[in-house]
Structure formats: C-alpha cells, structure tokens
C-alpha positions as a Markdown table, in Angstrom:
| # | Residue | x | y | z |
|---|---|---|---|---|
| 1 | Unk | -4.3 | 7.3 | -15.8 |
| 2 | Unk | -4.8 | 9.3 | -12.6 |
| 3 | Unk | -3.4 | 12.4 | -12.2 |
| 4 | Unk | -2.6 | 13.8 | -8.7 |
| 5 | Unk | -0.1 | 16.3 | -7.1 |
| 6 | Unk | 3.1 | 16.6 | -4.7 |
| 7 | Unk | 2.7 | 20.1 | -3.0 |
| 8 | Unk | 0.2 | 21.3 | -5.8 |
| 9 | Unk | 2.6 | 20.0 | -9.0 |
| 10 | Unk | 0.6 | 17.9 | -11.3 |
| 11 | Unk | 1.9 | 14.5 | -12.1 |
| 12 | Unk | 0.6 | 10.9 | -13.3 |
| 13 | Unk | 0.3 | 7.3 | -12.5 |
| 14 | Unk | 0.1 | 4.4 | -14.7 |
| 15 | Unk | -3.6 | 3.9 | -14.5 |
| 16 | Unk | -6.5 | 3.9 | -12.1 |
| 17 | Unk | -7.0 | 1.4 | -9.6 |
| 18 | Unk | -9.2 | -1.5 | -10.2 |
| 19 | Unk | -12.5 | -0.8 | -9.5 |
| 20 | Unk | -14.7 | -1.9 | -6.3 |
| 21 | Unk | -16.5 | -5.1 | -6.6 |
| 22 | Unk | -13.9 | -6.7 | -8.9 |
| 23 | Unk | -11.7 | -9.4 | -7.9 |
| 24 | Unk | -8.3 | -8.4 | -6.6 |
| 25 | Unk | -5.5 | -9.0 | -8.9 |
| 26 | Unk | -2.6 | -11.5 | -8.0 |
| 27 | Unk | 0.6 | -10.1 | -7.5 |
| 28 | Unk | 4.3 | -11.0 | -6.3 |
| 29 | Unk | 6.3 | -8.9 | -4.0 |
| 30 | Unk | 9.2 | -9.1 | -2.3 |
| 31 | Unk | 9.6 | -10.0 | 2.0 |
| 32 | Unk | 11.8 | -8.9 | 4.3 |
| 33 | Unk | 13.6 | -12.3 | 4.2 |
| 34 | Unk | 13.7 | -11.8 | 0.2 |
| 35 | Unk | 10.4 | -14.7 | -0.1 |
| 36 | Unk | 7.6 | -13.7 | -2.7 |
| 37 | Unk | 4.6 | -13.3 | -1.3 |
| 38 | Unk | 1.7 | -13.5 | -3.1 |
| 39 | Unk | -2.1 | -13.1 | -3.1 |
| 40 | Unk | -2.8 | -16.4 | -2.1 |
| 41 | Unk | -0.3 | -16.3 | 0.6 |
| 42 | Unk | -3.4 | -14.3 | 2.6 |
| 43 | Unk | -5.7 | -16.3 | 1.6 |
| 44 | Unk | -9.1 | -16.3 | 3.5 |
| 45 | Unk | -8.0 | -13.1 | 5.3 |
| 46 | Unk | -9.2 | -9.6 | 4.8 |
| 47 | Unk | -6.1 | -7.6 | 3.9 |
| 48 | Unk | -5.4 | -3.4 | 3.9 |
| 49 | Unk | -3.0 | -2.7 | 1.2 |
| 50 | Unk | -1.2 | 0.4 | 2.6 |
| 51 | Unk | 0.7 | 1.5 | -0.3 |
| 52 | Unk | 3.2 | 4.7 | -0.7 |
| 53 | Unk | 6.4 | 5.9 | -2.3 |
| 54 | Unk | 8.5 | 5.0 | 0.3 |
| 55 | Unk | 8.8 | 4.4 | 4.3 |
| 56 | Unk | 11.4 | 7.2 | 4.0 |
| 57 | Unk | 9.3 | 10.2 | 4.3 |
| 58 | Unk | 7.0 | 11.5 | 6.9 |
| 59 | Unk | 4.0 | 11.0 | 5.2 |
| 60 | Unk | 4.1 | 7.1 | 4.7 |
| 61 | Unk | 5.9 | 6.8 | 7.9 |
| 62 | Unk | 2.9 | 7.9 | 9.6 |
| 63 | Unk | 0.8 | 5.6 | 7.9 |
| 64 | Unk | 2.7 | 2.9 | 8.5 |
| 65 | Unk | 2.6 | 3.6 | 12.7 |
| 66 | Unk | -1.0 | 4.2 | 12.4 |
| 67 | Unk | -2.1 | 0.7 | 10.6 |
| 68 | Unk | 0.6 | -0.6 | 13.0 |
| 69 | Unk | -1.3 | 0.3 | 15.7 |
| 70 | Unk | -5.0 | -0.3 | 14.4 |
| 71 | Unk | -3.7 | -3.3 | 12.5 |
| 72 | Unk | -3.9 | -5.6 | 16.2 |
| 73 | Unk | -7.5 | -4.9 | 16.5 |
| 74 | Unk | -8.4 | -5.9 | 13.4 |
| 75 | Unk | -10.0 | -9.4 | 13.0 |
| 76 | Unk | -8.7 | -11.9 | 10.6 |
| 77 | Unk | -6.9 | -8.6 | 9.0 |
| 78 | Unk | -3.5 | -8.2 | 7.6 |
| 79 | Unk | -2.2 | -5.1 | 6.7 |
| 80 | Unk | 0.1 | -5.2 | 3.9 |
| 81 | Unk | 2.7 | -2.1 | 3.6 |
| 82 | Unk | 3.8 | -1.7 | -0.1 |
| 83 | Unk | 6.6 | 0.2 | -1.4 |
| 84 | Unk | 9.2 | 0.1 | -3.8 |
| 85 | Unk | 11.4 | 0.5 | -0.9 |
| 86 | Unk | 14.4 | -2.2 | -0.7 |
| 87 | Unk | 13.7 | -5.0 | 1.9 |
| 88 | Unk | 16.3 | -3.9 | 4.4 |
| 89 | Unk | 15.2 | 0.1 | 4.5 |
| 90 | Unk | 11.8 | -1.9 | 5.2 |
| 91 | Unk | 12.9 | -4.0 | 8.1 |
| 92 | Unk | 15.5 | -1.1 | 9.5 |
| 93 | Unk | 12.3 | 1.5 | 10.1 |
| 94 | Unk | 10.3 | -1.5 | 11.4 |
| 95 | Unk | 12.8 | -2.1 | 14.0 |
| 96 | Unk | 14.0 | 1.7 | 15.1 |
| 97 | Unk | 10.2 | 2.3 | 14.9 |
| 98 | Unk | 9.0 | -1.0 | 17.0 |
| 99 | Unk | 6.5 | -1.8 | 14.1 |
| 100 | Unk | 5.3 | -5.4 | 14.4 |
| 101 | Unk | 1.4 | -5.6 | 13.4 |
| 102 | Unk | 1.8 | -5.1 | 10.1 |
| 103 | Unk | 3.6 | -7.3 | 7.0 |
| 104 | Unk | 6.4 | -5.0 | 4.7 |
| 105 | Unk | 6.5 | -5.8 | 1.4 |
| 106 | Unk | 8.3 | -4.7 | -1.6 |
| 107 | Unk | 7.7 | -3.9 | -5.3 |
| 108 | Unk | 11.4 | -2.6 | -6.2 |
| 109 | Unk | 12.2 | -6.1 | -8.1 |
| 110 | Unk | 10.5 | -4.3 | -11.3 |
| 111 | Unk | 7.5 | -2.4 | -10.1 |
| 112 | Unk | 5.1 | -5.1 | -11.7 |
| 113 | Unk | 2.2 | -4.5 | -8.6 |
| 114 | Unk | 2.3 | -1.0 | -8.8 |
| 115 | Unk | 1.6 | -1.6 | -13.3 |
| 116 | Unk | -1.2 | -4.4 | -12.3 |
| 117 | Unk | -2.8 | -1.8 | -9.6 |
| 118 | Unk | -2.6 | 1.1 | -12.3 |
| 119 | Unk | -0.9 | 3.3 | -9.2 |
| 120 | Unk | 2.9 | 3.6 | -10.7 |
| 121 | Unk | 4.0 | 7.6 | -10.7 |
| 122 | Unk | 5.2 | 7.9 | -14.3 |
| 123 | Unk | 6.3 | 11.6 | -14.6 |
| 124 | Unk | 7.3 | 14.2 | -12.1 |
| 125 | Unk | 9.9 | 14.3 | -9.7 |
| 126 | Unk | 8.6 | 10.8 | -7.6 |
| 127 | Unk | 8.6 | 8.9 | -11.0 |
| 128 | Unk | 9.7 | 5.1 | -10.5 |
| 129 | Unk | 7.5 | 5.2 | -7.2 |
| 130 | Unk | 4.3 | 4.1 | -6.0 |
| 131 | Unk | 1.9 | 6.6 | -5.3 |
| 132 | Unk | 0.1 | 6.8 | -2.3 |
| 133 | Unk | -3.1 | 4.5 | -2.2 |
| 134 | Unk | -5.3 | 2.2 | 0.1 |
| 135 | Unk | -6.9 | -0.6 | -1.1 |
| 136 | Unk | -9.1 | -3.0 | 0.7 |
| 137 | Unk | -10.1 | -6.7 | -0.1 |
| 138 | Unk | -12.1 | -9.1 | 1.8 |
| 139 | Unk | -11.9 | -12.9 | 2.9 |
| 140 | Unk | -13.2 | -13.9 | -1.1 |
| 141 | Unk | -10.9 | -11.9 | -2.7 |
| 142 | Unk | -13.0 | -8.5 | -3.7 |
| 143 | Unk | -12.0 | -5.2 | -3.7 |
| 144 | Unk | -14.1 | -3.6 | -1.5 |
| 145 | Unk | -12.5 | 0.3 | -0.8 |
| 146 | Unk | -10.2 | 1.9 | -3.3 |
| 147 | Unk | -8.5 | 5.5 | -2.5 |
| 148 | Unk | -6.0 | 7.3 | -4.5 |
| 149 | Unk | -4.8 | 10.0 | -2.4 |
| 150 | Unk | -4.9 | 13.4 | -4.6 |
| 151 | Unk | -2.1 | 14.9 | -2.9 |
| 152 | Unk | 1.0 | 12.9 | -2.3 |
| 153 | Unk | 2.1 | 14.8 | 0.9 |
| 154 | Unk | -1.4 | 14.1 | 2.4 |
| 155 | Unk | -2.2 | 11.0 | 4.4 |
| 156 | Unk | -5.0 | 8.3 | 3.4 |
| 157 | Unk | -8.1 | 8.3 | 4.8 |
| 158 | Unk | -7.7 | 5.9 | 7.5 |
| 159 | Unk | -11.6 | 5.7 | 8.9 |
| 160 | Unk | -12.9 | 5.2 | 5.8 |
| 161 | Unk | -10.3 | 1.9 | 5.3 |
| 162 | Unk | -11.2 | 0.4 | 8.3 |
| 163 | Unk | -14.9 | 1.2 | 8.1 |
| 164 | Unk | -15.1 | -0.7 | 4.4 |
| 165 | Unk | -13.7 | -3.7 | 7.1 |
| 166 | Unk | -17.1 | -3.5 | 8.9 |
C-alpha cells in the first residue's frame, strides 16, 4: 500500500505498483466506442500509461494536453490515458480540448486495472479513483519507469517518462 496526499491529507492506494523489470500485467479497459482494449491490443509498441483520478480536474487535464502534444513525436509510442472516468466525459474533453495523439481509456466497469496496478485510492476523500501514476513499458512487454506521484494535486514527472523511452 502506498500512501500519498491530496493538499497535505494523508490517504492510501491499494498497493504499490509493479516493480521495474517485471513484465507488465494484462488488463481490460473500456474505449471510447465502449471496445475492451487490452494489453495485447499494443502489442509490439512502447506504451506511456498516463493514469489519474479523472480528466475533470486541472491537474490530469494538463497531463493529458502535454502527452497529447509529446505523444506525436514519439516513435512506435502510444500513450494510454487511464481513468475511471466514463467513456463519454473521456471523448467530450478530447473534443472541446482538440486532443488526438493520445488513446482514452477507462477503468470505471469495476476498477479491476487500477487493483492489478496496486494504484486504487482506498480511503480519503478521492476513494473509488485512480491515483495519479505513470508507468512505462517497452516493445517486450517490461515495465521499465514506475512513478507514483506523492501528492495528488501535483503533476507527473514528464522528462523522466519520456527519458525511460530513450
């Protein structure tokens, strides 16, 4: 269990995130057009899971306009946006916001990625949520960048993301 903090309050996830160097764990989440997508639906790319508590708030709005923008650059790179937003919230702020790089994807079904990933915010005022993480995994399938972000209202550390890409 991690512990981290929404404007200085202490609160807890479900678990830690699996550890660098392991093998990413499947999972099934929901599309805009309501498909499940899975792991092996990237297969053979290197994927950025941008995950928050939901596109609603400034914090994961930003960080959903800047993989947007990085996300074009990237080679063989998908960026996957989780929360456990519905599908149509999703696809609304995409479209007011012109977001097109990047693929929206939802856990709200019964929050079973944010259990596998260990990043589900069980107490506190967010609980029910994601909390906010990055995790990175290459063409085979490894984990190779974790980040829990300590304080919920803070934004990842996006350098360091895209560095593990290098």
């Amino acid at each position: 269990m991690a512990t981290i903090t929404l404007k200085g309050n202490k609160f807890h996830t479900s678990g830690e995130l699996p550890s660098e160097g392991t093998k990413a764990l499947d999972f099934s989440l929901v599309a805009g057009d309501l498909s499940r997508k899975t792991l092996a639906d990237f297969k053979g790319s290197k994927l950025i899971l941008n995950i928050f508590p939901s596109v609603d708030t400034g914090t994961c709005a930003t960080s959903v306009r800047v993989f947007n923008k990085t996300a074009s650059n990237l080679e063989n790179t998908k960026v996957l946006c989780i929360s456990r937003d519905l599908p149509f919230a999703q696809g609304r702020f995409c479209g007011a916001e012109g977001i097109e790089n990047v693929v929206m994807l939802s856990d709200f079904v019964s929050g079973s990625f944010g259990d596998l990933y260990g990043l589900n915010i069980i107490d506190g005022p967010l609980q029910g949520l994601n909390s906010r993480c990055i995790v990175v995994i290459d063409e085979d399938g490894k984990i190779i960048y974790t980040e829990q972000v300590p304080e919920t209202v803070d934004e990842p550390n996006y350098d360091a993301a895209l560095d593990a890409l290098k």
